Short mmCIF file of C-alpha atoms and ligand atoms in Angstrom, two decimals:
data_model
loop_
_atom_site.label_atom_id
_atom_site.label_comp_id
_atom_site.label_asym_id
_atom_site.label_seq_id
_atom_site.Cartn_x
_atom_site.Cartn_y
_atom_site.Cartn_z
CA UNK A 962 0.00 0.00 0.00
CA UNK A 963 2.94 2.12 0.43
CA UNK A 964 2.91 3.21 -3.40
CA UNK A 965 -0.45 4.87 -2.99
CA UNK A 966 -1.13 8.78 -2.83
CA UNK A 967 -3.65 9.81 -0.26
CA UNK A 968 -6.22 10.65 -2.94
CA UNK A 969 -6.54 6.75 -3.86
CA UNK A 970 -8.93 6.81 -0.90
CA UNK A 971 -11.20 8.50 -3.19
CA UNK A 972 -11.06 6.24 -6.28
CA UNK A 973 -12.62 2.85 -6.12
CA UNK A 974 -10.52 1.87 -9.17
CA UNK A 975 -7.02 2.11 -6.98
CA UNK A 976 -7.96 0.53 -3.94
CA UNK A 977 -9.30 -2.49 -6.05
CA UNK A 978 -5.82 -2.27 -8.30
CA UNK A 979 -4.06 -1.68 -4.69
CA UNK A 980 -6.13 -4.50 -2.84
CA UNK A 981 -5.38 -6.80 -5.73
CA UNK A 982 -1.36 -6.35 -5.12
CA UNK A 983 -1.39 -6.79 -1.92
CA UNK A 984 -3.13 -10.32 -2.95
CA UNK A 985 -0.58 -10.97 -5.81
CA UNK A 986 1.10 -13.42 -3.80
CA UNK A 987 -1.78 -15.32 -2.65
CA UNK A 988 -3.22 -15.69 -6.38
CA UNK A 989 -4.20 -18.82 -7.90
CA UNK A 990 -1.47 -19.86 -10.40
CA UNK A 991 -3.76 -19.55 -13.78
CA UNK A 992 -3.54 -17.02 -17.27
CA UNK A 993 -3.03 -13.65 -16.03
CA UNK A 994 -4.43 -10.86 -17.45
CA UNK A 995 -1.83 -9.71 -19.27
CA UNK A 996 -1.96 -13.16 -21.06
CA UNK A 997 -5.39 -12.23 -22.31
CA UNK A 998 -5.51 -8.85 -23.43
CA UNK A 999 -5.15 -7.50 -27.12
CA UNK A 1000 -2.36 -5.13 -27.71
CA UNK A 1001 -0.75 -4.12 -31.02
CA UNK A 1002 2.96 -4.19 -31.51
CA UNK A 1003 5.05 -3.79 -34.66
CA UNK A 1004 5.62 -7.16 -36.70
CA UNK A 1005 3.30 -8.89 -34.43
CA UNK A 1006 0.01 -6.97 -35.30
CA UNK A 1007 -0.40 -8.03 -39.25
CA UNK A 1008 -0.43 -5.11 -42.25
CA UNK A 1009 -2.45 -2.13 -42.47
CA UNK A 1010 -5.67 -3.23 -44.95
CA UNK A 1011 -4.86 -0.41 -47.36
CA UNK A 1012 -0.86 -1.27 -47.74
CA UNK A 1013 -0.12 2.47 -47.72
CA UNK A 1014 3.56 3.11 -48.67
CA UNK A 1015 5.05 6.30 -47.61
CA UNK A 1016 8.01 8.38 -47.94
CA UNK A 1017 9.16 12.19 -46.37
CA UNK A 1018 9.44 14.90 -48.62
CA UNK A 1019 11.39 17.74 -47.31
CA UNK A 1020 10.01 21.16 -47.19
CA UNK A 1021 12.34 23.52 -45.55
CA UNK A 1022 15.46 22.84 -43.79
CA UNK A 1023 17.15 26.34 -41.63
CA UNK A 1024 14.98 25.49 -38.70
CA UNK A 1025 16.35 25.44 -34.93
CA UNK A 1026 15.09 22.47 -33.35
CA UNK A 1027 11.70 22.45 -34.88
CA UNK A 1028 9.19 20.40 -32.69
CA UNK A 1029 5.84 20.92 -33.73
CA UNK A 1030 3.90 21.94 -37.19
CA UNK A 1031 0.67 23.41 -37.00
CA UNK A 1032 -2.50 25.03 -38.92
CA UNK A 1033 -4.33 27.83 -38.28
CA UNK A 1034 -7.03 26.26 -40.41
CA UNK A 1035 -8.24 29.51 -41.75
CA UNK A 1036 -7.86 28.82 -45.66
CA UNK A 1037 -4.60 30.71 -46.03
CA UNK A 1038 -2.76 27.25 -46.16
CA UNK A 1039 0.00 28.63 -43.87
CA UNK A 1040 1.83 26.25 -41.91
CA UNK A 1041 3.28 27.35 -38.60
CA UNK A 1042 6.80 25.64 -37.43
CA UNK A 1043 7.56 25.52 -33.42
CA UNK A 1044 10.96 26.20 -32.56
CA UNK A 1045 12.04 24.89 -29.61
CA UNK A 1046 13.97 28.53 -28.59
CA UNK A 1047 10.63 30.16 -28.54
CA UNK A 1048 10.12 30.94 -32.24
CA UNK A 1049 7.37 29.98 -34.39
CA UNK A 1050 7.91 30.35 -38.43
CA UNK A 1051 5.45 30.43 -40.91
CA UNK A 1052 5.94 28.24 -44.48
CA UNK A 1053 3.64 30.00 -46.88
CA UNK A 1054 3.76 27.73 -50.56
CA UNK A 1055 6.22 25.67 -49.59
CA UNK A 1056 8.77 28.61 -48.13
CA UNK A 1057 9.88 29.70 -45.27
CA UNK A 1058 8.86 33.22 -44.73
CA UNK A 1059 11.88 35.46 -43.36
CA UNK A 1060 9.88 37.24 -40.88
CA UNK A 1061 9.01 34.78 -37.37
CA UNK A 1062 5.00 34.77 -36.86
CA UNK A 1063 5.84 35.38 -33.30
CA UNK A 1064 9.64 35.43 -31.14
CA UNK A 1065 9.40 34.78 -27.70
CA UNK A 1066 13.00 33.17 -27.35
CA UNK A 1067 13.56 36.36 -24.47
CA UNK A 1068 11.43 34.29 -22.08
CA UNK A 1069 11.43 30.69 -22.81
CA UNK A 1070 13.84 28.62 -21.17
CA UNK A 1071 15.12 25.90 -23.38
CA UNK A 1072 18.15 24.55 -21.56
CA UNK A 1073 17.30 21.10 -21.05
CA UNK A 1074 15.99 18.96 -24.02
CA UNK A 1075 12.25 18.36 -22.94
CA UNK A 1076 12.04 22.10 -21.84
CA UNK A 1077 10.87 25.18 -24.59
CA UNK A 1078 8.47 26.33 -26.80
CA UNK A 1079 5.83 22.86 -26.91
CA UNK A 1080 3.05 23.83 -28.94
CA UNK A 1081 1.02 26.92 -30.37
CA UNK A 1082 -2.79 26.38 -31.15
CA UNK A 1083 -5.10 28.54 -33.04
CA UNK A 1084 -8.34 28.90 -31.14
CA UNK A 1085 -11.29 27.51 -33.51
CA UNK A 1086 -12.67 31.23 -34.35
CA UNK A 1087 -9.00 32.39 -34.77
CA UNK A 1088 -10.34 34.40 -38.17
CA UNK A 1089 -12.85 36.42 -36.10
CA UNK A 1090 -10.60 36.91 -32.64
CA UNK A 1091 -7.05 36.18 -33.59
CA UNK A 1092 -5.97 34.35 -30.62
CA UNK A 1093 -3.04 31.88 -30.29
CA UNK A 1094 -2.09 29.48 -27.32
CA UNK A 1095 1.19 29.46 -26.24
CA UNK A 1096 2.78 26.21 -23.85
CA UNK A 1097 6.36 26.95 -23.01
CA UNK A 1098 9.42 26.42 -20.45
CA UNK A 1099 9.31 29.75 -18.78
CA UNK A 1100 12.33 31.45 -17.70
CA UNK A 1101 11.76 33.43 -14.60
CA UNK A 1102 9.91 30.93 -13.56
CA UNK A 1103 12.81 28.87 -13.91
CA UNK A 1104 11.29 26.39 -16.50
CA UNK A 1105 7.66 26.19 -15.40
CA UNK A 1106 4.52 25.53 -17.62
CA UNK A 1107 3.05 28.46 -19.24
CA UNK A 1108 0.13 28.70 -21.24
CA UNK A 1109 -0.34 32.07 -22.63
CA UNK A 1110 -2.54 33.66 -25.37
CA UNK A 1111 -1.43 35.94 -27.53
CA UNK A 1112 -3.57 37.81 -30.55
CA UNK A 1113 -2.31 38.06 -34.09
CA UNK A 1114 -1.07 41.73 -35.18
CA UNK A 1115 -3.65 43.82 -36.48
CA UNK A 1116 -1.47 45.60 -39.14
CA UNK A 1117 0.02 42.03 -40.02
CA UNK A 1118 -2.00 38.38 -40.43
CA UNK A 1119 2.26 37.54 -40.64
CA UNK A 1120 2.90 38.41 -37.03
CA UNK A 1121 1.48 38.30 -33.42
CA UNK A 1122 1.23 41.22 -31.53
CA UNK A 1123 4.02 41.20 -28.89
CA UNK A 1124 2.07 42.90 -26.19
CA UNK A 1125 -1.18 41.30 -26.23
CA UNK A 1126 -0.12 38.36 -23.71
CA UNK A 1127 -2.57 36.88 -21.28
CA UNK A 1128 -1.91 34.07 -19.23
CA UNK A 1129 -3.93 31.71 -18.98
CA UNK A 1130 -2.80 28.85 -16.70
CA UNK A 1131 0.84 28.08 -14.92
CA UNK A 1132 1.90 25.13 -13.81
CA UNK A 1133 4.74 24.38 -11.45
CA UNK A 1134 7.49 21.99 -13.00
CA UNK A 1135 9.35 20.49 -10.09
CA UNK A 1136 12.45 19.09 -12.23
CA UNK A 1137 13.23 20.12 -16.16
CA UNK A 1138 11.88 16.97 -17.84
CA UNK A 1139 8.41 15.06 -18.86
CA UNK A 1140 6.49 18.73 -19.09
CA UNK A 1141 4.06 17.44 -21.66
CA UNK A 1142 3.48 20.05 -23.78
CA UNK A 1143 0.84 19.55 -25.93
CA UNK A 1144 -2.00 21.83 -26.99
CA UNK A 1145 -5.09 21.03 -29.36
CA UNK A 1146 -8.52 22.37 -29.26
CA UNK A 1147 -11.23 19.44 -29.24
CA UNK A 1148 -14.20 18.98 -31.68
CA UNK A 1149 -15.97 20.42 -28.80
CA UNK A 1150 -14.25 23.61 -28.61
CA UNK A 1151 -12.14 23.35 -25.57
CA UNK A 1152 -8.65 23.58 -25.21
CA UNK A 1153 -6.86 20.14 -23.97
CA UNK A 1154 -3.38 20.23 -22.67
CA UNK A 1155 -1.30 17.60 -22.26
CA UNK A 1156 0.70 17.81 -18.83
CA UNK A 1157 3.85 15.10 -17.63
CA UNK A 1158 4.42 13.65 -14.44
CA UNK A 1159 6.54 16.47 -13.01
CA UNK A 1160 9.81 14.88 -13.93
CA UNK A 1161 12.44 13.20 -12.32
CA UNK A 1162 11.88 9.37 -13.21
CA UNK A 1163 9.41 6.47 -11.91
CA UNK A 1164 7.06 9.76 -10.80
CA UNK A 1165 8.65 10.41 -7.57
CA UNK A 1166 5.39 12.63 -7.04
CA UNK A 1167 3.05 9.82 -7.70
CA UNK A 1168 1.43 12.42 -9.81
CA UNK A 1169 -0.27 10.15 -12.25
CA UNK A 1170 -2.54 8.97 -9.97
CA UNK A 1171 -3.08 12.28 -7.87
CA UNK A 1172 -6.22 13.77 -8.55
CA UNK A 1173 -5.06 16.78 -7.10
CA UNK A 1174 -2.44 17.86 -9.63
CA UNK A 1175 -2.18 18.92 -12.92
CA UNK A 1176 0.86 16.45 -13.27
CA UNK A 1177 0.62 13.60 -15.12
CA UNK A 1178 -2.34 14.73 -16.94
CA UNK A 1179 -4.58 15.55 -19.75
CA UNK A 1180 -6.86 18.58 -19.03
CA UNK A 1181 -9.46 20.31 -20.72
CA UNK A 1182 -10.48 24.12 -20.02
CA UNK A 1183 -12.84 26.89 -21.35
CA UNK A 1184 -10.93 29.65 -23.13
CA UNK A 1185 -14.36 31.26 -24.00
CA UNK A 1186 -15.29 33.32 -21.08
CA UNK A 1187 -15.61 36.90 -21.02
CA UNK A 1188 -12.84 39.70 -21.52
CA UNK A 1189 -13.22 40.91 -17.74
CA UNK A 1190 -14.02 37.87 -15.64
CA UNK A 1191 -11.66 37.44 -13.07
CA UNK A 1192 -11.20 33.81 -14.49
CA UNK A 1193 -8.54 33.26 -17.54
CA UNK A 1194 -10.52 30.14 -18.61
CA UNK A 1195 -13.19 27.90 -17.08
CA UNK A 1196 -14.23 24.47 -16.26
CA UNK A 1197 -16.61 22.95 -19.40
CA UNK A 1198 -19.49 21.39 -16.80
CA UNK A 1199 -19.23 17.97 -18.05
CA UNK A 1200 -15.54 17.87 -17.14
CA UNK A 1201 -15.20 14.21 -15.01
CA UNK A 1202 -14.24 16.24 -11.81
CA UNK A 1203 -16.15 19.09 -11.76
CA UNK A 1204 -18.35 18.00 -9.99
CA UNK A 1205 -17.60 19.30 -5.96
CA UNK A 1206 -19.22 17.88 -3.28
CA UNK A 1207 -21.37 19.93 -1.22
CA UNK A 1208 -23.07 18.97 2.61
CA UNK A 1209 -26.64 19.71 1.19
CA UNK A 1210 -25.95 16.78 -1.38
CA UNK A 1211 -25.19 14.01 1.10
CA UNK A 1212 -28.92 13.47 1.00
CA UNK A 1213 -30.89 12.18 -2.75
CA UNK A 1214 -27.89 11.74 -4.96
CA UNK A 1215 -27.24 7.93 -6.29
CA UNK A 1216 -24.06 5.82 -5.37
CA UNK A 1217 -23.09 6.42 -9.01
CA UNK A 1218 -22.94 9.91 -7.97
CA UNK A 1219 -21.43 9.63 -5.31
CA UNK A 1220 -18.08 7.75 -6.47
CA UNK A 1221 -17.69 10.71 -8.97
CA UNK A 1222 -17.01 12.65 -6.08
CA UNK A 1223 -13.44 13.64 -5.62
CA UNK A 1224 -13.12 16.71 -2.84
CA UNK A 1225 -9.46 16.76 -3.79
CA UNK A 1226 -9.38 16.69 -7.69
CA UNK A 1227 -9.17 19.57 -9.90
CA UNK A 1228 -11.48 20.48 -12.23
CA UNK A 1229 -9.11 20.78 -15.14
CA UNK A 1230 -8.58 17.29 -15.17
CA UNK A 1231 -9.67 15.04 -18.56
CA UNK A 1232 -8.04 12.11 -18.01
CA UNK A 1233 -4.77 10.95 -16.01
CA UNK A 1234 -2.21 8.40 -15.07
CA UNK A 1235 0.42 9.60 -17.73
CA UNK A 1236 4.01 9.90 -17.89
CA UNK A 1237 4.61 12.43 -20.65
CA UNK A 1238 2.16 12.65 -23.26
CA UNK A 1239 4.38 14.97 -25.42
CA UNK A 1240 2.10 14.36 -28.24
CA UNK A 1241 -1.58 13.90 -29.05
CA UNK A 1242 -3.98 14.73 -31.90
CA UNK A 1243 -7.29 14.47 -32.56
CA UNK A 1244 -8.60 13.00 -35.74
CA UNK A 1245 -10.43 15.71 -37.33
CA UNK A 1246 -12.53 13.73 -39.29
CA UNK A 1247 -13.84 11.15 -36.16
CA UNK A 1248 -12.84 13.39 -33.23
CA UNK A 1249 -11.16 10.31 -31.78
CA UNK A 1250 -7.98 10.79 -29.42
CA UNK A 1251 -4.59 9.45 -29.81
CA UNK A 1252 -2.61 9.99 -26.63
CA UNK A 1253 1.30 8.92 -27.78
CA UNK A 1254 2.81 8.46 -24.13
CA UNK A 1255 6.47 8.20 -23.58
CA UNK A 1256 7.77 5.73 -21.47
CA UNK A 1257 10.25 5.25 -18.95
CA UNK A 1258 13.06 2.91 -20.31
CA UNK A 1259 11.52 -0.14 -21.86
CA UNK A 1260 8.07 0.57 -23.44
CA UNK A 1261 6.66 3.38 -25.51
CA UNK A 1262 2.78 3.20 -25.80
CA UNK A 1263 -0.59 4.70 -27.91
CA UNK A 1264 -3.27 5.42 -26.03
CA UNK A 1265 -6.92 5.66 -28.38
CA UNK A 1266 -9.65 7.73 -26.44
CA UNK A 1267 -12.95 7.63 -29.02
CA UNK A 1268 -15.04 10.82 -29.47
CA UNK A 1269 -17.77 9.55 -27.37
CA UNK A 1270 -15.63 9.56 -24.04
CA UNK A 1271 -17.34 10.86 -21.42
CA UNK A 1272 -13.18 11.70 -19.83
CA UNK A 1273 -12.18 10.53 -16.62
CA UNK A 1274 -9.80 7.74 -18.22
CA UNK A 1275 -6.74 6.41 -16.30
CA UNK A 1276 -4.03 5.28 -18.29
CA UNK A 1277 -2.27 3.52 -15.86
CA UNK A 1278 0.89 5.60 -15.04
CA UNK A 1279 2.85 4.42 -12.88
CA UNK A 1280 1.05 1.15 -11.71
CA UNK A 1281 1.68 0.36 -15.32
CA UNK A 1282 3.89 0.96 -18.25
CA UNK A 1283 1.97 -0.03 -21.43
CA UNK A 1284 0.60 -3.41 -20.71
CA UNK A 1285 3.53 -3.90 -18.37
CA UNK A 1286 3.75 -3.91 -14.65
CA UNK A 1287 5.70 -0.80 -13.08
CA UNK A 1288 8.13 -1.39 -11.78
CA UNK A 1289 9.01 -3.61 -14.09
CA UNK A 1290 10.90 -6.31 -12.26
CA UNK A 1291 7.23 -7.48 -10.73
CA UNK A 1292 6.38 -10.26 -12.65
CA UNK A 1293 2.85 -9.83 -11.71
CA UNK A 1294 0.38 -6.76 -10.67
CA UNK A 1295 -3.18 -5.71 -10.87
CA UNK A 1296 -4.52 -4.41 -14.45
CA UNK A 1297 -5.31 -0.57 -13.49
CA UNK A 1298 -7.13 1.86 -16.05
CA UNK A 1299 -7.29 1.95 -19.60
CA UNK A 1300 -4.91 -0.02 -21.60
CA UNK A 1301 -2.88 1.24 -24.28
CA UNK A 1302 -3.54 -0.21 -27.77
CA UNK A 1303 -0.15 0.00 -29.07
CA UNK A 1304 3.05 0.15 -27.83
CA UNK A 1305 6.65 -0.80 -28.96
CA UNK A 1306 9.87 -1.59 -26.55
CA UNK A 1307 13.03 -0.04 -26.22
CA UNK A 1308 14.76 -2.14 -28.80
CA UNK A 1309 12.71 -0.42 -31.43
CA UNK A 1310 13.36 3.24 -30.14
CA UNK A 1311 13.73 5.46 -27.28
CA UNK A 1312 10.59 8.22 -27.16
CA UNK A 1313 7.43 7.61 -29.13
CA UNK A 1314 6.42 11.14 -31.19
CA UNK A 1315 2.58 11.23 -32.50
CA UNK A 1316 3.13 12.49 -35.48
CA UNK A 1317 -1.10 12.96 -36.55
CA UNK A 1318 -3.90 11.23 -38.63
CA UNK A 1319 -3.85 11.62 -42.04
CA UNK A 1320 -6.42 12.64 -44.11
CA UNK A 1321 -4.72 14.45 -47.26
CA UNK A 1322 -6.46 11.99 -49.80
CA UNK A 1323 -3.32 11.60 -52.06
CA UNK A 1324 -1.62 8.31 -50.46
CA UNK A 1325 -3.63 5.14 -50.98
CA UNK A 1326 -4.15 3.52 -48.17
CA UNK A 1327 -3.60 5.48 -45.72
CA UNK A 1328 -6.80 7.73 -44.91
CA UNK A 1329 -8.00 7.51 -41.29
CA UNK A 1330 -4.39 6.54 -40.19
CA UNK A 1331 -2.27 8.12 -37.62
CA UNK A 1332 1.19 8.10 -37.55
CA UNK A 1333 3.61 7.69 -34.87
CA UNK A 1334 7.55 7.58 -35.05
CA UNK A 1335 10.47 7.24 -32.91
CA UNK A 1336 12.82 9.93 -31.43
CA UNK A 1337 16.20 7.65 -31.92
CA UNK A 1338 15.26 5.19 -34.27
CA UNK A 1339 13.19 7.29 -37.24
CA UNK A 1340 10.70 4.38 -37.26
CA UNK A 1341 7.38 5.66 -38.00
CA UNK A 1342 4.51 3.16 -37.81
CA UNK A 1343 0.93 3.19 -38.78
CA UNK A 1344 -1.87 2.67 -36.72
CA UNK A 1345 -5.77 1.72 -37.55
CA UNK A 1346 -7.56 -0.97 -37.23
CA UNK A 1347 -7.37 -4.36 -39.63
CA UNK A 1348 -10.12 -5.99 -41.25
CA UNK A 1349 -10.57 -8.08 -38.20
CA UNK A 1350 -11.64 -4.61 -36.61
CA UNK A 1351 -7.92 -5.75 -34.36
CA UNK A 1352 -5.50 -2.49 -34.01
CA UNK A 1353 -2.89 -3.10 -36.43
CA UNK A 1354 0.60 -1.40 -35.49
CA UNK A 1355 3.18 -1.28 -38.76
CA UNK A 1356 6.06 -0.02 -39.59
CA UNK A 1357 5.80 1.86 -42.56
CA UNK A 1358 8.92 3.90 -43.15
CA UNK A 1359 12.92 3.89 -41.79
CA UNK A 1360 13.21 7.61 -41.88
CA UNK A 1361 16.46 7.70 -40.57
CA UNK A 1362 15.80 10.85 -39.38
CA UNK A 1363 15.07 12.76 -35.77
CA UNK A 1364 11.69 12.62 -35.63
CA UNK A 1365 10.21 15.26 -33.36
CA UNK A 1366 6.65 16.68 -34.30
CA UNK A 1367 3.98 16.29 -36.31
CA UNK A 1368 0.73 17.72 -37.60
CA UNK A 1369 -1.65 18.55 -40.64
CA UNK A 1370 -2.50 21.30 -42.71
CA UNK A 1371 -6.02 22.36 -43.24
CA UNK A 1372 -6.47 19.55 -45.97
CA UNK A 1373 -5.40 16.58 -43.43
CA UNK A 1374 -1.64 16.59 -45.22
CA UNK A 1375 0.55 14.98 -42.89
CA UNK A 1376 4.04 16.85 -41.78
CA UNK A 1377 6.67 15.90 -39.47
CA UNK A 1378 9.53 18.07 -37.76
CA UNK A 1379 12.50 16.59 -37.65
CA UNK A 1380 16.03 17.97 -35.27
CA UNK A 1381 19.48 17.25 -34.43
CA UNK A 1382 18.99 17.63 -30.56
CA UNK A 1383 20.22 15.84 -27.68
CA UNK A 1384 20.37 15.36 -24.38
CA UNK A 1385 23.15 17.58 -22.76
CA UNK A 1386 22.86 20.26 -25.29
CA UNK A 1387 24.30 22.16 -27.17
CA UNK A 1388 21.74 25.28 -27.07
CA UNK A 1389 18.82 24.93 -29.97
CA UNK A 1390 20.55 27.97 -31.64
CA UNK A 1391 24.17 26.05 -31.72
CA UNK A 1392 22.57 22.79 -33.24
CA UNK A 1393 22.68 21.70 -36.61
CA UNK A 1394 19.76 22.81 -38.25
CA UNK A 1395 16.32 20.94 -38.49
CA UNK A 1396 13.90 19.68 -41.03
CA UNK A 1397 10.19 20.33 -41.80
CA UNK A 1398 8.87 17.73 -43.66
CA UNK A 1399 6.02 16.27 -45.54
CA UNK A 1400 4.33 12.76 -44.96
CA UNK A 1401 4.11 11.48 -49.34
CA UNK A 1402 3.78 8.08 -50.64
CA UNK A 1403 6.59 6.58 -51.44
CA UNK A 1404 7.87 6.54 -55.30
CA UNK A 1405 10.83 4.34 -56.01
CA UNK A 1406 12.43 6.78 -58.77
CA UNK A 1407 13.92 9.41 -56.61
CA UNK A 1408 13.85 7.88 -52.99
CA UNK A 1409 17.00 7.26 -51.32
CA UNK A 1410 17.61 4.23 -48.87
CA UNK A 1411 16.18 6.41 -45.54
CA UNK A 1412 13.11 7.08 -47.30
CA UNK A 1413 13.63 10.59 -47.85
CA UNK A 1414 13.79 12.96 -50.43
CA UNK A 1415 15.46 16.57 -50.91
CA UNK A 1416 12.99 18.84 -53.07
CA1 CA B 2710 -1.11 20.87 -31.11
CA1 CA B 2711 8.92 18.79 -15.37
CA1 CA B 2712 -0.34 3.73 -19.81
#
């Protein structure tokens, strides 16, 4: 029981998983249940039904650690590169445009590898208001979570307007790594943000399971409330935690009502029990969830969340690492949460990086497919499920490249980022420069043996 945060008094689901260890020993010998579960890995999962055959195309090179590629979906067709150092630069027709869409290098701390500029995100009426989310390593702050919105320029669509910051949400990073980083805005308007475990390693916090964090998390806020409220965002109703217990509702609610009560969670959380979810993208055509959640030293894993989840999931974090117990020595522990339904060990890579689901119509195959690759190998696989309606994991493509980021453009094109960073530095600025590049199926002619092609 030692391994438990206080909140697991609150949640039914850990003091079965916790009740269940403690029994471990006692167990009938028999198939356990990591004998019977279904879990797609690469090689062992079959082929993708429409064979899809990809290769990368680059678009620009001259980029400083590039880790994310983004669209402000408002029929310009601009793509929007995230530098690491706190730049963000815009390719407009395939070219980088000289002038940075927004430079905020002069407060974002990106010493360590995991820390920086994470993610920008247009808000969904960005053509009418002009606002952009920010998610960076802040440096006064000495590397805490920022999320910030900023408004485009009004004498430039090219630029953001330096002084039109507002913050909307800080969280406190107790060591430099697993700082999620994430942004997207869900088919139902409200901004998710994907939060790690605080850092460290084997979540020395036990913040994946603490309801009362924002570590180790996925959480969903209102951006949409008024100008003046004292409030920079606000809790959407049917959040899974929002719900706060009150004395005049001891009496008349159901026991179904009661477990959702959790005195001690916060609001803002979506789901939890994550490590570092540095990446995740909704598919815009389905509105399902891919969570890509980077492990701690022998498995990577994919976590699917469909559109019709009511939240609340725990992926497992650090009872579990993929389908694996944690730590991971214990030949046996209790299934707890929401399995992943891919995942890959550390003989195949190092960090998983969602790269997106594609929806560009040009490659055969491979609509309704997202990506993920690999930080040190360049693997990047394709998941979706087979005929058999089974996830199928694949590799598709030896990219031989540093995968970093991913997204689409307005028309469901698929682009990765791609850096040469490292652990122990140098600075972003002093590395050799990085790669934008786009997802394209594969033509023998002018490939070369990684896969990719110069333009
Ligand atoms: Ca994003
Ligand atoms: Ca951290
Ligand atoms: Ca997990």
């Amino acid at each position: 029981m030692q391994r438990l945060p206080s909140i697991a008094l609150f949640s039914a689901v850990l003091v079965a998983a916790a009740h269940a260890q403690d029994q471990g020993a006692d167990q009938q010998a028999g198939p356990s249940w990591q004998d019977t579960i279904s879990v797609a890995r690469p090689g062992e999962s079959g082929t993708l039904p429409g064979s899809p055959s990809i290769e990368l195309r680059e678009v620009t090179g001259d980029l400083i650690d590039p880790v994310n590629v983004v669209s402000a979906k408002d029929d310009t067709g601009r793509l929007f590169v995230v530098e690491r150092h706190g730049v963000v630069r815009i390719v407009e027709n395939g070219s980088l445009v000289e002038q940075p869409f927004m430079d905020i290098s002069d407060i974002v701390l990106p010493y360590f590898l995991e820390q920086g500029l994470y993610d920008i995100e247009f808000h969904p009426d960005f053509e009418n208001n002009g606002y952009v989310y920010a998610h960076f390593a802040e440096t006064l702050r000495n590397g805490d979570s920022l999320i910030v919105r900023y408004t485009v320029s009004s004498d430039s669509p090219n630029q953001i307007d330096p002084e039109s910051s507002k913050l909307i949400m800080q969280i406190d990073q107790p060591w430099a790594n697993h700082n999620g980083g994430e942004l997207a805005f869900g088919p139902d308007g409200y901004l998710y943000i994907g939060s790690g475990d605080g850092g460290w390693e084997g979540d020395p916090l036990e913040a994946g399971q603490d309801l009362s964090t924002l570590l180790g998390k996925l959480l969903r806020i209102d951006v949409d409330v008024p100008e003046d409220s004292y409030q920079a965002y606000a809790i959407p109703a049917d959040n899974p935690f929002a719900r706060q217990a009150g004395i005049v509702e001891l009496f008349g609610i159901t026991e179904e009502e009661f477990a959702q009560i959790h005195t001690e969670a916060r609001p803002e959380i979506w789901a939890y029990g994550l490590r570092n979810p540095w990446k995740f993208h909704f598919d815009s055509e389905t509105g399902d969830l891919y969570v890509a959640e980077v492990g701690q030293n022998h498995w990577e894993e994919i976590n699917f969340q469909p559109a019709d989840s009511q939240g609340g999931e725990n992926y497992g974090w650090d009872f579990l690492m993929g389908t694996h117990c944690f730590p991971i020595e214990e030949e046996e522990c209790a299934q707890v949460g929401v399995l992943p339904v891919a995942e890959y060990d550390h003989e195949q890579g190092c960090s998983v990086i969602g790269l997106g689901v594609y929806h560009g119509g040009e490659i055969e195959g491979l609509d309704g497919v997202y990506l993920a690759g690999d930080y040190c190998a360049g693997t990047i696989w394709g998941l979706a499920r087979g005929e058999d309606d089974q996830w199928v994991f694949q590799e598709l493509l030896a990219s031989g490249v540093q995968l970093a980021g991913g997204g689409t453009d307005e028309d469901g094109n698929l682009y990765v980022t791609s850096c040469s960073c490292n652990y122990g530095g140098p600075l972003p600025q002093e590395n050799p420069p990085g790669t934008l590049w786009q997802v394209v199926a594969a033509s023998d002619q002018d490939s070369d043996t990684n896969g990719t092609t110069q333009q």
